[in-house]
Coordinates of C-alpha atoms in Angstrom, one line a residue:
X1 CA 74.1 145.0 -8.6
X2 CA 75.6 141.6 -8.8
X3 CA 75.0 139.1 -6.0
X4 CA 78.6 137.8 -6.5
X5 CA 81.6 139.2 -4.7
X6 CA 83.7 137.6 -7.4
X7 CA 82.1 138.2 -10.8
X8 CA 82.2 135.4 -13.4
X9 CA 82.8 138.0 -16.1
X10 CA 86.4 138.4 -15.1
X11 CA 88.8 135.9 -16.7
X12 CA 90.8 134.2 -14.0
X13 CA 93.8 132.0 -13.8
X14 CA 92.8 128.6 -12.5
X15 CA 94.7 126.2 -10.2
X16 CA 93.7 122.8 -8.8
X17 CA 93.8 122.6 -5.0
X18 CA 95.9 119.4 -5.0
X19 CA 98.5 121.1 -7.1
X20 CA 98.9 124.2 -4.8
X21 CA 98.5 122.7 -1.3
X22 CA 94.8 123.5 -0.7
X23 CA 92.3 126.2 -1.0
X24 CA 93.4 128.6 1.7
X25 CA 96.0 130.9 0.1
X26 CA 96.4 132.3 -3.4
X27 CA 99.3 130.6 -5.2
X28 CA 100.1 133.8 -7.0
X29 CA 100.0 136.6 -4.4
X30 CA 99.5 134.8 -1.0
X31 CA 96.2 136.5 -0.1
X32 CA 93.5 134.5 1.6
X33 CA 91.0 132.7 -0.7
X34 CA 87.2 132.8 -0.3
X35 CA 84.7 130.2 -1.5
X36 CA 81.8 131.3 -3.5
X37 CA 79.0 129.4 -5.4
X38 CA 79.3 129.7 -9.2
X39 CA 78.3 127.8 -12.3
X40 CA 81.0 126.1 -14.3
X41 CA 81.2 124.3 -17.6
X42 CA 82.8 120.9 -17.4
X43 CA 83.5 118.4 -20.2
X44 CA 83.7 114.7 -19.3
X45 CA 85.1 111.7 -21.1
X46 CA 84.0 108.2 -20.2
X47 CA 84.4 105.1 -22.3
X48 CA 85.4 107.2 -25.3
X49 CA 82.3 109.5 -25.1
X50 CA 82.6 113.2 -24.4
X51 CA 79.8 115.3 -22.9
X52 CA 79.6 118.8 -21.4
X53 CA 77.6 119.9 -18.4
X54 CA 76.8 123.0 -16.4
X55 CA 77.5 122.4 -12.7
X56 CA 77.0 124.8 -9.8
X57 CA 78.9 124.4 -6.6
X58 CA 81.0 126.3 -4.0
X59 CA 84.2 124.5 -4.9
X60 CA 85.8 127.6 -6.3
X61 CA 88.0 129.6 -3.9
X62 CA 88.6 133.1 -5.2
X63 CA 91.4 135.6 -4.5
X64 CA 90.2 139.1 -3.6
X65 CA 93.6 140.6 -4.6
X66 CA 94.2 139.1 -8.1
X67 CA 92.3 137.2 -10.8
X68 CA 92.9 133.7 -9.4
X69 CA 90.6 130.8 -8.6
X70 CA 91.6 127.5 -6.9
X71 CA 89.2 124.7 -7.6
X72 CA 88.7 122.0 -5.0
X73 CA 89.8 118.9 -6.9
X74 CA 87.9 116.4 -4.8
X75 CA 84.6 118.3 -5.0
X76 CA 84.9 118.7 -8.8
X77 CA 85.8 115.1 -9.2
X78 CA 82.6 114.1 -7.4
X79 CA 80.5 116.5 -9.4
X80 CA 82.0 115.3 -12.7
X81 CA 81.3 111.6 -11.8
X82 CA 77.7 112.5 -10.9
X83 CA 77.2 114.5 -14.1
X84 CA 78.5 111.7 -16.2
X85 CA 76.4 109.2 -14.3
X86 CA 79.2 106.9 -13.3
X87 CA 80.5 105.6 -10.0
X88 CA 83.9 104.8 -11.6
X89 CA 86.4 107.4 -12.4
X90 CA 85.9 109.9 -15.2
X91 CA 88.4 112.2 -17.0
X92 CA 87.2 115.8 -17.0
X93 CA 88.1 119.3 -17.7
X94 CA 86.7 122.5 -16.3
X95 CA 86.5 125.0 -19.1
X96 CA 85.5 128.1 -17.2
X97 CA 82.8 130.0 -15.4
X98 CA 79.3 130.8 -16.7
X99 CA 78.6 134.5 -16.5
X100 CA 74.9 134.3 -15.7
X101 CA 74.7 138.1 -15.4
X102 CA 75.4 138.3 -19.1
X103 CA 72.2 136.6 -20.0
X104 CA 69.8 139.3 -21.3
X105 CA 66.6 139.7 -19.2
X106 CA 64.4 138.6 -22.1
X107 CA 66.4 135.4 -22.7
X108 CA 66.4 134.1 -19.1
X109 CA 63.6 131.6 -19.8
X110 CA 65.4 130.3 -23.0
X111 CA 67.7 127.4 -22.3
X112 CA 71.4 128.3 -22.0
X113 CA 73.3 127.1 -25.0
X114 CA 70.3 127.3 -27.3
X115 CA 70.9 129.2 -30.6
X116 CA 68.8 132.0 -29.3
X117 CA 70.7 132.1 -26.0
X118 CA 74.4 131.3 -26.4
X119 CA 76.3 130.1 -23.3
X120 CA 78.1 133.0 -21.7
X121 CA 81.3 131.0 -21.0
X122 CA 84.3 132.9 -19.6
X123 CA 87.3 130.6 -20.1
X124 CA 90.0 130.5 -17.6
X125 CA 92.9 132.8 -18.5
X126 CA 95.3 129.8 -18.6
X127 CA 92.9 127.5 -20.4
X128 CA 94.9 125.7 -23.0
X129 CA 98.2 126.4 -21.4
X130 CA 99.4 124.0 -18.7
X131 CA 96.2 121.9 -18.4
X132 CA 93.1 123.0 -16.4
X133 CA 91.9 119.4 -16.3
X134 CA 92.0 116.5 -13.9
X135 CA 92.4 112.9 -14.2
X136 CA 90.4 110.6 -12.0
X137 CA 92.2 108.9 -9.2
X138 CA 90.1 105.8 -9.5
X139 CA 91.4 102.2 -9.9
X140 CA 90.8 102.4 -13.7
X141 CA 92.9 105.6 -14.0
X142 CA 95.7 104.0 -12.0
X143 CA 95.6 100.9 -14.3
X144 CA 96.0 103.2 -17.3
X145 CA 99.0 104.9 -15.7
X146 CA 100.7 101.6 -15.0
X147 CA 100.1 100.5 -18.6
X148 CA 101.6 103.7 -19.9
X149 CA 104.6 103.3 -17.7
X150 CA 105.2 99.8 -18.9
X151 CA 105.0 101.0 -22.5
X152 CA 107.6 103.7 -21.9
X153 CA 110.0 101.3 -20.3
X154 CA 110.0 99.0 -23.4

């Protein structure tokens, strides 16, 4: 029996909390959302370098009526910055949930992502569509936005 009410094995459509007015109501069906601790794969980009990390938090708010999860943007931004080891802003993307229940019993002591124990990533159903990623709201990100606007005006 799974300890999760919302299993990671089910592909879900992902939304950011700041794009759908918070984490209380499902943007697709209007049902209430519930927070649950899960493990996610994020990729970060800082100073031209890209890395990926596993992070666990309760920043995912799941719909009990349809396959939707709303991620708390502020919480994921803090975790992405901590994972990347930077106090300044970091660009990141959350690629999906890790289905820890899919790890075979005999592989639980082998590091995830090892050749003998591939990472059981369940990508978001809308991964690659719109953009399940976030841009940092730090001063550096705002400077980049201003530069891009100036370039477009020319």
